[in-house]
Each structure stands twice: as C-alpha cells, then as structure tokens.
mmCIF file of C-alpha atoms in Angstrom:
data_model
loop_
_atom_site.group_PDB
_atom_site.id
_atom_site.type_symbol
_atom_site.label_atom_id
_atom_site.label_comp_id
_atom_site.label_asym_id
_atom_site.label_seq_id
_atom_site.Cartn_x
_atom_site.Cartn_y
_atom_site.Cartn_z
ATOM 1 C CA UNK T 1 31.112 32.602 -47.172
ATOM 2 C CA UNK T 2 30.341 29.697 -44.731
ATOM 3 C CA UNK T 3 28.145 32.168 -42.666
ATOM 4 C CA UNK T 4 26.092 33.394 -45.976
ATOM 5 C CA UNK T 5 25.414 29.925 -47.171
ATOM 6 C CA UNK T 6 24.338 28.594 -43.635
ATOM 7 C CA UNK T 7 21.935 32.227 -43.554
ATOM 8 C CA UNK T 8 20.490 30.843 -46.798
ATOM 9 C CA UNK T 9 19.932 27.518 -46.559
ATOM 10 C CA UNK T 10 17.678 27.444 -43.926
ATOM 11 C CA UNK T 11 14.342 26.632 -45.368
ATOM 12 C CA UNK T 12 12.826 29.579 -42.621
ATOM 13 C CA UNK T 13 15.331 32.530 -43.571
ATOM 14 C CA UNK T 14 15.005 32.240 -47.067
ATOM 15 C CA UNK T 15 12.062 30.519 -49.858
ATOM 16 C CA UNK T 16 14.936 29.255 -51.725
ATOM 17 C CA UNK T 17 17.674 26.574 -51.768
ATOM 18 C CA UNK T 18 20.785 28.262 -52.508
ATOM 19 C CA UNK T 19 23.136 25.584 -53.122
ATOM 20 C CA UNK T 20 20.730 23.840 -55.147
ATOM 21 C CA UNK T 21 20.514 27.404 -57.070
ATOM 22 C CA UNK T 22 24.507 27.512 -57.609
ATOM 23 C CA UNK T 23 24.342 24.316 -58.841
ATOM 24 C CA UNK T 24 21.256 24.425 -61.250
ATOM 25 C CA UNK T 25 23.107 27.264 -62.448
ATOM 26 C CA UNK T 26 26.403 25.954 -62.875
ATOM 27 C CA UNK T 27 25.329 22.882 -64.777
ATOM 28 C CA UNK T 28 22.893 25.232 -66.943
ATOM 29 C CA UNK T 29 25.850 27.172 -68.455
ATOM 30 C CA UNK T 30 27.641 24.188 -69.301
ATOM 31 C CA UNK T 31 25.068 22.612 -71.255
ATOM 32 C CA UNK T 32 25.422 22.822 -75.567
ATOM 33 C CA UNK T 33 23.435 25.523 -77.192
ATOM 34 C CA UNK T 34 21.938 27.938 -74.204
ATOM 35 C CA UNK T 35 21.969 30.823 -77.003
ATOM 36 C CA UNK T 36 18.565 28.813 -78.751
ATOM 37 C CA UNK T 37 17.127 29.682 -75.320
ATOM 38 C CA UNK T 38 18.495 33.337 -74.897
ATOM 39 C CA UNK T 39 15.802 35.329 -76.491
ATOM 40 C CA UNK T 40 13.815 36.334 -73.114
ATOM 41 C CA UNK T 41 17.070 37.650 -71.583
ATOM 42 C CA UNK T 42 18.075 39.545 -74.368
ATOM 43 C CA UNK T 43 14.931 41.259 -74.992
ATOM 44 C CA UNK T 44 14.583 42.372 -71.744
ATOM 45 C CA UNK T 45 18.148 43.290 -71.286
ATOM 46 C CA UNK T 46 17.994 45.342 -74.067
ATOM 47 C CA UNK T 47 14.839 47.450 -72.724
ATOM 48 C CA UNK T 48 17.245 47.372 -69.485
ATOM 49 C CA UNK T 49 19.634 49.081 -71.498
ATOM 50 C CA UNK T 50 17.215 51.452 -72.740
ATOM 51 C CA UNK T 51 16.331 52.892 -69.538
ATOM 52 C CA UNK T 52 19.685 53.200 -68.794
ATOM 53 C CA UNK T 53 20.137 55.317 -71.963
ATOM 54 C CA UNK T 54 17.004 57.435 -70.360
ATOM 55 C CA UNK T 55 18.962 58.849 -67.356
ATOM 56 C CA UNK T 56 20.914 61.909 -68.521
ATOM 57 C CA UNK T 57 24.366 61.028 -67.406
ATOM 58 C CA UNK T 58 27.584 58.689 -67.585
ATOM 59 C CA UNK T 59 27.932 56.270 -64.930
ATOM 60 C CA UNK T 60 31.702 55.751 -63.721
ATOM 61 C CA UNK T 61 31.167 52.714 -62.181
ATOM 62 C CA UNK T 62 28.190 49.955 -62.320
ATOM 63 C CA UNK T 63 27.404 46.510 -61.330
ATOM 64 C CA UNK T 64 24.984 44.136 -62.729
ATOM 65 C CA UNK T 65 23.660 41.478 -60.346
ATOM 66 C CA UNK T 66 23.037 38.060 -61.328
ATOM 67 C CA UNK T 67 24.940 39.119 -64.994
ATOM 68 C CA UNK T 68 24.913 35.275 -66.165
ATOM 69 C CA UNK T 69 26.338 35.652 -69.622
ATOM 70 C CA UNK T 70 26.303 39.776 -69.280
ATOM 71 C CA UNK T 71 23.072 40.154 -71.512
ATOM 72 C CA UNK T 72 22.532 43.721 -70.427
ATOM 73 C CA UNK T 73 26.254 45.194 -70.893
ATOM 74 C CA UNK T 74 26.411 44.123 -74.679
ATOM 75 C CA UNK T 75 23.758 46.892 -75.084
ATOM 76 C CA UNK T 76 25.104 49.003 -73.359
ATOM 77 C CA UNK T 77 27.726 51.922 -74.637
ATOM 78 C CA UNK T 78 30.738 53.830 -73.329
ATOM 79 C CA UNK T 79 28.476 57.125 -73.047
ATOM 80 C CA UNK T 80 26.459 55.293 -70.686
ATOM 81 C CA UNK T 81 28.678 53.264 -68.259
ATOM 82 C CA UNK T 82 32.484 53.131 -68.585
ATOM 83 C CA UNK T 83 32.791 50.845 -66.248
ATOM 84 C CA UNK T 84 30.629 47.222 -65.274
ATOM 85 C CA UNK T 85 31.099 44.518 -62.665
ATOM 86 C CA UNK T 86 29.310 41.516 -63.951
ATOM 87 C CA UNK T 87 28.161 39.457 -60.849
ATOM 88 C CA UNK T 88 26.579 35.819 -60.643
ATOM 89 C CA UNK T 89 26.687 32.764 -58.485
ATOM 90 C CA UNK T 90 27.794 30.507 -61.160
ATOM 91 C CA UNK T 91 31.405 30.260 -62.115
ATOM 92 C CA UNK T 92 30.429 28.852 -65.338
ATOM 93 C CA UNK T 93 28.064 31.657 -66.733
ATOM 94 C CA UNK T 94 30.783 33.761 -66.249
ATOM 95 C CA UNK T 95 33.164 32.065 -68.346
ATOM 96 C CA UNK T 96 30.753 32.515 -71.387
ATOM 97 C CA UNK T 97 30.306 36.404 -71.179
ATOM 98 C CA UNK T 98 29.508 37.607 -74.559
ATOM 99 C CA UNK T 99 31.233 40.734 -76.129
ATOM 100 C CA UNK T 100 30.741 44.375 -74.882
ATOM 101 C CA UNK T 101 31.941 47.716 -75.414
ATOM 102 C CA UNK T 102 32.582 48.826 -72.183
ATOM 103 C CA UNK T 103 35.299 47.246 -69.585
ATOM 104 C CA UNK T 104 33.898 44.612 -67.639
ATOM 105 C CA UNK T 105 35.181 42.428 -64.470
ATOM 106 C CA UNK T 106 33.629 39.399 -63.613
ATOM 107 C CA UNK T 107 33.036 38.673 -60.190
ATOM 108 C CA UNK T 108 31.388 34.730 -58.785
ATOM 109 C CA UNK T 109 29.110 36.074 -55.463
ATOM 110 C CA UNK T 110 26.238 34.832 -54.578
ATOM 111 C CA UNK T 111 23.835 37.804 -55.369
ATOM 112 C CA UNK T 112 22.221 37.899 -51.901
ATOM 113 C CA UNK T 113 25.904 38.356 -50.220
ATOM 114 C CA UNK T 114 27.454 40.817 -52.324
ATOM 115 C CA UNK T 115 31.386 40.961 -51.454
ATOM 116 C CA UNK T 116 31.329 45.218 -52.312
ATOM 117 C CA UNK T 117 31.830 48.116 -49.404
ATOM 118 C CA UNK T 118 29.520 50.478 -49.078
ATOM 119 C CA UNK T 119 28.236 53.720 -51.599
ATOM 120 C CA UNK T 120 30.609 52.012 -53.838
ATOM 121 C CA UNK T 121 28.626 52.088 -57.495
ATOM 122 C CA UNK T 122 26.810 54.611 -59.554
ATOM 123 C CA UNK T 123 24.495 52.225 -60.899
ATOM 124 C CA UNK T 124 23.386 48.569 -59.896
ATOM 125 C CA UNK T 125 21.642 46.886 -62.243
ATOM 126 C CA UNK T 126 19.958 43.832 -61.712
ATOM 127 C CA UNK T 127 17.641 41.469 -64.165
ATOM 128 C CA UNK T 128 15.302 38.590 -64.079
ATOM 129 C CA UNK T 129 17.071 38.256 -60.673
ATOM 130 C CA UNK T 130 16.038 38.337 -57.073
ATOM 131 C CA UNK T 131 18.693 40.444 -55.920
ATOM 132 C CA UNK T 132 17.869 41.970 -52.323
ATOM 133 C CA UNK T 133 21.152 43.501 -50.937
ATOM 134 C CA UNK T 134 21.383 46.436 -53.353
ATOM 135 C CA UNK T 135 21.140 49.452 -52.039
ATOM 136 C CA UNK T 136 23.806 49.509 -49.521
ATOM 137 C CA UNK T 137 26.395 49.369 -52.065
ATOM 138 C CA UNK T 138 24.935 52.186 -54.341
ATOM 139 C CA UNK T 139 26.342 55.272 -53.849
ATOM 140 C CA UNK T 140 24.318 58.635 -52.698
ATOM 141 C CA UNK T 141 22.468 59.702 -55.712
ATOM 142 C CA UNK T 142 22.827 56.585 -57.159
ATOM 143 C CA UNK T 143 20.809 54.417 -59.542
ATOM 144 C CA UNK T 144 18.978 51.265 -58.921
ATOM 145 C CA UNK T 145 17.499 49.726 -62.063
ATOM 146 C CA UNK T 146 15.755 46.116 -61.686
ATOM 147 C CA UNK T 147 13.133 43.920 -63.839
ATOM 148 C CA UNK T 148 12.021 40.534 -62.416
ATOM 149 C CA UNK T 149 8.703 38.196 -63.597
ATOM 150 C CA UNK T 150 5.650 39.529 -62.577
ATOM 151 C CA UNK T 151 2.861 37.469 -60.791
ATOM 152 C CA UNK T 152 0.553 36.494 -63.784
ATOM 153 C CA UNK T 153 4.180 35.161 -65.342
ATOM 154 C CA UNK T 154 2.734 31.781 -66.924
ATOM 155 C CA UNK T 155 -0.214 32.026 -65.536
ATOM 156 C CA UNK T 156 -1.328 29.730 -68.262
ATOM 157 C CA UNK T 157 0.989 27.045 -67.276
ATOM 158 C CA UNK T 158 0.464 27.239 -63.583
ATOM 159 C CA UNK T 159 -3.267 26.821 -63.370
ATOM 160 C CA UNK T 160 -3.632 24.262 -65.485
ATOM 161 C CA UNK T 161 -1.208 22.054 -63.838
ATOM 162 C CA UNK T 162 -3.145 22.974 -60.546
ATOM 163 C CA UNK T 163 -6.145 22.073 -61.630
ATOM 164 C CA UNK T 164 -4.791 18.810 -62.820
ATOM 165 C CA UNK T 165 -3.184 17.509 -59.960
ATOM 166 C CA UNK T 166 -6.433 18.772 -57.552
ATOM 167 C CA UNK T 167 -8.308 16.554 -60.201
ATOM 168 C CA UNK T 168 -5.871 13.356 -60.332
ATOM 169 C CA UNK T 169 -3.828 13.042 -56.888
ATOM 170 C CA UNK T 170 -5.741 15.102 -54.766
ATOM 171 C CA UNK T 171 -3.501 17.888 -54.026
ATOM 172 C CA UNK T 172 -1.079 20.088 -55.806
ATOM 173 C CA UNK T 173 2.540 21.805 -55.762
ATOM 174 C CA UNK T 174 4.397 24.192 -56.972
ATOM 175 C CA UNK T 175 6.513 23.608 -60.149
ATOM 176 C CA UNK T 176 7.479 27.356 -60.524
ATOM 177 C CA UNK T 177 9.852 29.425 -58.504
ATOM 178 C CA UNK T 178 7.243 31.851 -56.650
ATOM 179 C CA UNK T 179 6.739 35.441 -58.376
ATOM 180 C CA UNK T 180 6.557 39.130 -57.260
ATOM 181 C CA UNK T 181 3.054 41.000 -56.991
ATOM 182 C CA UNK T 182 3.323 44.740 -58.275
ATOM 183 C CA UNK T 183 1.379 46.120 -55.709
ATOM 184 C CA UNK T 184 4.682 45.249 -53.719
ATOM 185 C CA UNK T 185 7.247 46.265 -55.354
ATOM 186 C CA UNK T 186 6.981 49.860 -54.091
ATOM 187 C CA UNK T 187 6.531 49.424 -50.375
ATOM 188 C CA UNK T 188 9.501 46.849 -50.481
ATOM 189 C CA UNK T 189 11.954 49.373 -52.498
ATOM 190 C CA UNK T 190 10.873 51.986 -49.845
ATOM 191 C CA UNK T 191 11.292 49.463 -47.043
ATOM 192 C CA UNK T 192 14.985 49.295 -48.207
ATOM 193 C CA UNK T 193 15.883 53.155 -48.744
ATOM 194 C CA UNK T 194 15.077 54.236 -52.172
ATOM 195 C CA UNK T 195 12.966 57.212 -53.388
ATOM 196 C CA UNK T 196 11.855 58.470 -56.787
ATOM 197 C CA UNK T 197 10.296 55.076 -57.622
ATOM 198 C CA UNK T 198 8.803 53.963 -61.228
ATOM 199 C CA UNK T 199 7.538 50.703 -61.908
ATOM 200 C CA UNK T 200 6.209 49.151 -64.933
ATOM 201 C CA UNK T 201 5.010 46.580 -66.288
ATOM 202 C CA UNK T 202 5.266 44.775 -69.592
ATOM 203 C CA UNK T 203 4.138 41.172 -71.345
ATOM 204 C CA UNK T 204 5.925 39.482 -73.807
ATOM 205 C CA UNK T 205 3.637 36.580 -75.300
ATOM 206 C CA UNK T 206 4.880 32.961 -76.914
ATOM 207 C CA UNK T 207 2.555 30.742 -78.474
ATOM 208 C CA UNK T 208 3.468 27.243 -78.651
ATOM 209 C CA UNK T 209 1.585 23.757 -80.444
ATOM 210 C CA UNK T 210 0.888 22.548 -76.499
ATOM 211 C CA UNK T 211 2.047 22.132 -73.259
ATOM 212 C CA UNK T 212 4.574 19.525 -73.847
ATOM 213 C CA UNK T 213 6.699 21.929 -75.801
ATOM 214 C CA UNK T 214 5.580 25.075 -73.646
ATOM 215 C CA UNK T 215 7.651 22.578 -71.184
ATOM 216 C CA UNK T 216 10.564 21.826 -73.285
ATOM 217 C CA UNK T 217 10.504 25.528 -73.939
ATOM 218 C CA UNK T 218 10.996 26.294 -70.440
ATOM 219 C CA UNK T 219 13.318 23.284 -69.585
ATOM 220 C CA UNK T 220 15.753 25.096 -71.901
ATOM 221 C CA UNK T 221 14.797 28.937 -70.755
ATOM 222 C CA UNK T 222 14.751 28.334 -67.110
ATOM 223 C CA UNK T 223 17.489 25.646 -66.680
ATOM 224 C CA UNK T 224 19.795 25.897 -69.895
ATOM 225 C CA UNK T 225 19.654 29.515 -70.296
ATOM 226 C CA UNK T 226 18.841 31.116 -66.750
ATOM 227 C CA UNK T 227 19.388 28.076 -64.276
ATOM 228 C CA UNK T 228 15.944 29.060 -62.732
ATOM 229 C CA UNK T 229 14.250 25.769 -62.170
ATOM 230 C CA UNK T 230 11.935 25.638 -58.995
ATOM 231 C CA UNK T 231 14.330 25.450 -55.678
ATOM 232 C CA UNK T 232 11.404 26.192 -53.492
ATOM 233 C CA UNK T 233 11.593 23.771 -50.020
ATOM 234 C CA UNK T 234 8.680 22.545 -50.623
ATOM 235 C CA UNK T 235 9.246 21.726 -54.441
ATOM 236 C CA UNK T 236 7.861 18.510 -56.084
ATOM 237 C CA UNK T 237 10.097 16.228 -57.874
ATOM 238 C CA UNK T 238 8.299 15.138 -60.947
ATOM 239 C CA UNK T 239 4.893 14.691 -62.469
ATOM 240 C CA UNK T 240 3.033 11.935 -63.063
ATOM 241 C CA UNK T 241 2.005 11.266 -66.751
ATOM 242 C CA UNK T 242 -1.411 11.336 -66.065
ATOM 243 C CA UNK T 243 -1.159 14.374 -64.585
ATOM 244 C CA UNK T 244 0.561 15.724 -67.355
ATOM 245 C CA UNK T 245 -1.914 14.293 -69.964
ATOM 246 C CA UNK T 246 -4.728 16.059 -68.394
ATOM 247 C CA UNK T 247 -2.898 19.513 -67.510
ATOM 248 C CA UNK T 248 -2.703 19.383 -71.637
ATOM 249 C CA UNK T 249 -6.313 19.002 -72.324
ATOM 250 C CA UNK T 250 -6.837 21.575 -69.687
ATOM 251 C CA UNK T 251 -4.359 24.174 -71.123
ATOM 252 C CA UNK T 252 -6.203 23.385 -74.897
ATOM 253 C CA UNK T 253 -9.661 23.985 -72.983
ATOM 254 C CA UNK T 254 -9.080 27.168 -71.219
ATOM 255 C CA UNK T 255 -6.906 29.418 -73.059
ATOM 256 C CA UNK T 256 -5.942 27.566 -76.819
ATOM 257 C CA UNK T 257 -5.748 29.800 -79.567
ATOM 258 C CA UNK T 258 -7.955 29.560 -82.555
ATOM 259 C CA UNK T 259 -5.298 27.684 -84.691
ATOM 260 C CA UNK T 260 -4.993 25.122 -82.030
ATOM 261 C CA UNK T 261 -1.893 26.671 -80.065
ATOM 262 C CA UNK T 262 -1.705 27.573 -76.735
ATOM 263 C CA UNK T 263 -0.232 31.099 -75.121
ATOM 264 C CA UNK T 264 2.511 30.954 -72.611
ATOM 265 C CA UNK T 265 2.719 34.710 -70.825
ATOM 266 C CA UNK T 266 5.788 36.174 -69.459
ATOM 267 C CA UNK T 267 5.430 39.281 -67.234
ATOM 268 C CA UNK T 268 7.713 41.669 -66.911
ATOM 269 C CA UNK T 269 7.779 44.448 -64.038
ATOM 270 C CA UNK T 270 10.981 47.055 -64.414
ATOM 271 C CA UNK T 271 11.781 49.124 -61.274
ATOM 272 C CA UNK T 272 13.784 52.571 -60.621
ATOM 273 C CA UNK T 273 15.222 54.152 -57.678
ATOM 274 C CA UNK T 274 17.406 56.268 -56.521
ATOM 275 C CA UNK T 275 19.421 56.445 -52.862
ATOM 276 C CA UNK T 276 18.817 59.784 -50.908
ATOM 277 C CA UNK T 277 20.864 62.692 -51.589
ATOM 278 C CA UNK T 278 20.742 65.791 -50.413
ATOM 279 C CA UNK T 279 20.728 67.458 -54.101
ATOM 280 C CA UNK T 280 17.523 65.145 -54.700
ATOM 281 C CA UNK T 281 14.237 67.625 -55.546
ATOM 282 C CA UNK T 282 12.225 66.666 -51.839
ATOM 283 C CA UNK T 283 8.487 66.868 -51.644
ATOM 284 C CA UNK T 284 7.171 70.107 -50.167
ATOM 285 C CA UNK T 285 6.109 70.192 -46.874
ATOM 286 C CA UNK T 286 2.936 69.505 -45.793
ATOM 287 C CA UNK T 287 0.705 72.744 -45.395
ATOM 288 C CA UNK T 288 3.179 74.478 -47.708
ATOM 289 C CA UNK T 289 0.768 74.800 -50.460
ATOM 290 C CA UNK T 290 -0.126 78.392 -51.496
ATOM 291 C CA UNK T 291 -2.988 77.224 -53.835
ATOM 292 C CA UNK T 292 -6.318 75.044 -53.247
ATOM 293 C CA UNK T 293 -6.948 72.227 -55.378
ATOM 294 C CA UNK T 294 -10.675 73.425 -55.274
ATOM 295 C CA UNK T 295 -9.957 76.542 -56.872
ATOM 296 C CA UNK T 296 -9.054 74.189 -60.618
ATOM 297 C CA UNK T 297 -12.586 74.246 -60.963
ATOM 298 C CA UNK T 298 -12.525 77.861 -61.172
ATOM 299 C CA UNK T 299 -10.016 77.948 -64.022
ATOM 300 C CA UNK T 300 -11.846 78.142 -66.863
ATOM 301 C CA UNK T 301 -13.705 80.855 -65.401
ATOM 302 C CA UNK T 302 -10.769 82.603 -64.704
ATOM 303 C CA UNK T 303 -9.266 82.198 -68.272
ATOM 304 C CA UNK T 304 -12.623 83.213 -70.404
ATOM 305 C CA UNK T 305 -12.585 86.762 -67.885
ATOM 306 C CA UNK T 306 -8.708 86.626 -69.034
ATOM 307 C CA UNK T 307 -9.626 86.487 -72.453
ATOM 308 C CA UNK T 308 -12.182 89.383 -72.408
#
C-alpha cells in the first residue's frame, strides 16, 4: 500500500530501500539462466524442509515469506504441509515457481506488510529473507521457522575490500546488505512473542580462482538468483579499479588456499519458535524445585551405597 511503501522508504524507519528492493528483484527474475545461480537457495531450502519434516505433525495451512521461485515447497511433501502460500515482492519470481507436491497460491506482498489477518497459518516459513512481521499472523501454537546469513557471511570478501579502499581513497563503504549477529537472534524473536527458541548455525564454503569471479559469483547469486544486491542508504555505487586490483592481492594474501584459490564463506543461522499456547509445556516456577543442584555431587555416593 501507499502507507507501507512511504513507512519503508524513509532512510530512518528502515536500513533498506524498498523500492529499489522490488525492483532489483523484479529485474533479477527476468534475467536468462538464474537456475546456474540457484544452488545456495536450494541447499538451504532443503535443510528448511528438513526441519520441517522434524516437527511431528501436518500443517493445514503455511506461508513462506519472501518464496522467490518457491525453493523450500519443492521439498516439501503432502504429510508435511497440505497447504502453502508462496509470498514475495517481485511479481516476476513468482511467475517462475518451480514444481511442488503440495497446493500452492502465489501471493506479490511486500514481506514487511504482509496482506494476512491475524492467527491465520500453522506454519510461516521464511528463508534467506528479512521478514519481520511474522508472528502476528501465526496461529496459537504455531510454527515459525526462519534461516537468514549470519554475520561472518563473506567475511572474506568484506574485509578485504575494506582494507582496500582505507588504503587507496581514504575511506570505505559498504558493498553488502548488512547481516544478523547470533547473539541477537534470540532476544529479537522474544522481543516479538515467540518461545521455545533454537538457533543454529551452519557454513557452507565456495572456493573460487579470485576475487573477480568470487564477484561474478555473487553478481549472479545475489542479483540474478535472489535480487539481494546492497540497497543500504548509504550504499556506494561502484568501485574503482584500483581499488579492486588491490582488494585481489589482499584477498590472495590473507586467506588464499594452498592451490592458489581463495574461500568465499556463507553463514547460515536457522531459527524456531513457536507462538504461546496454553497447551505449551511452561517453565516451573521459580522456588518450585524439590531438589538442590548441590546434592548431584552426592550422586555417585548415593548410587555405590545403592549398589551395596
């Protein structure tokens, strides 16, 4: 809506440009061969998937946020979910869905303004996306499962270039759309209502000949495949080729391989939680104890007497 895009466009509401987001986005599924550049996404919609297959029981009704080309519901099985709203900004992404199992409606939102009522879904899924509004339309005893980059996610990448703009115009930006800390990610899921948390974390690892094609690489990941080039306000628009030449040599220095290669690190932190209900187990109350934690030094005593 008019009101949601003037909320998010305003450079002190929100770190991101959301227009510019639709649009990178837009163009990105249009462009010729985005499945070359798919592998992240899959991969890590697939372990999505997986821990969906973890919770013991069918969901009637789930809704993946940011879906782009729905790279979690082709994993996903009629035993699982039997029903999916696939959700992204981008028109276009939503065009190309590939193939699932399970019924699916497509939805264009903008994944910070999502157009659902209330303890609607059983399940909201949500990956490699920033999606904040979530748990207001799970339902009681719903599910919330998430995975977004980590903060060491191209670490590699990011320092270098630093380094080499500090050394050859005298101050640096960022390049890269800002990333999530995991010593966060549990105060800000219990800042918005959910319980029963579990985060992890998980690296997947590409080696590449340099940083040119560590860029290329990511030209086609970020834009082609995920539209997730930097929209930060304060984003610089290109880099100079010196600059470039000597984040290269800077990359090779500090972290080549042995065969001459250089690693480019993606980091992956995957979420759960659930929305209060009053079924949920509840921690006992405090003082409700009827045993000492000082008395499990006393257990083996206890068990060789036992055993006499």
């Amino acid at each position: 809506s008019p009101a949601a895009d003037a909320l998010s466009g305003s450079g002190a509401l929100s770190p991101f440009d959301r227009q510019l987001k639709r649009k990178q986005k837009n163009w990105a599924a249009l462009q010729a061969e985005p499945a070359k550049y798919d592998y992240l996404r899959e991969e890590v919609g697939s372990r999505m998937a997986d821990r969906v297959f973890d919770i013991p029981r069918t969901f009637p009704l789930a809704l993946d946020v940011g879906s782009g080309r729905g790279y979690i519901a082709q994993h996903l099985t009629k035993e699982a979910v039997e029903k999916l709203f696939q959700v992204d900004i981008a028109e276009n992404a939503l065009k190309n869905t590939v193939e699932s199992e399970i019924p699916t409606v497509n939805v264009i939102a903008d994944e910070e303004f999502l157009p659902f009522k209330e303890d609607t879904f059983d399940l909201v899924l949500s990956s490699l996306r920033y999606a904040l509004v979530i748990h207001q339309v799970l339902k009681p005893d719903g599910v919330f499962i998430g995975a977004m980059f980590g903060g060491d996610t191209l670490y590699e990448l990011r320092c270098s270039l630093q380094l080499a703009e500090l050394e050859r115009e005298g101050g640096f930006s960022p390049h890269v759309s800002p990333f999530t800390a995991v010593s966060d990610l549990g105060h800000l899921l219990s800042r918005a209502g959910f319980n029963t948390l579990t985060v992890d974390t998980d690296e997947i690892q590409v080696n590449y000949p340099g940083l040119f094609e560590v860029m290329e690489d990511l030209q086609g990941k970020y834009v082609l495949c995920m539209g997730e080039s930097n929209c930060s306000w304060n984003r610089k628009p290109l880099l100079h080729r010196e600059t470039m030449l000597a984040a290269a040599a800077i990359y090779q220095e500090m972290y080549g391989n042995s065969d001459g290669s250089v690693p480019a690190t993606f980091q992956i932190y995957y979420m759960i939680g659930w929305k209060f209900h009053e079924s949920q187990a509840r921690p006992a109350q405090r003082g409700s104890a009827t045993v000492s934690l000082g008395d499990l030094a006393k257990i083996d005593g206890l068990l060789s007497r036992g055993k006499k």
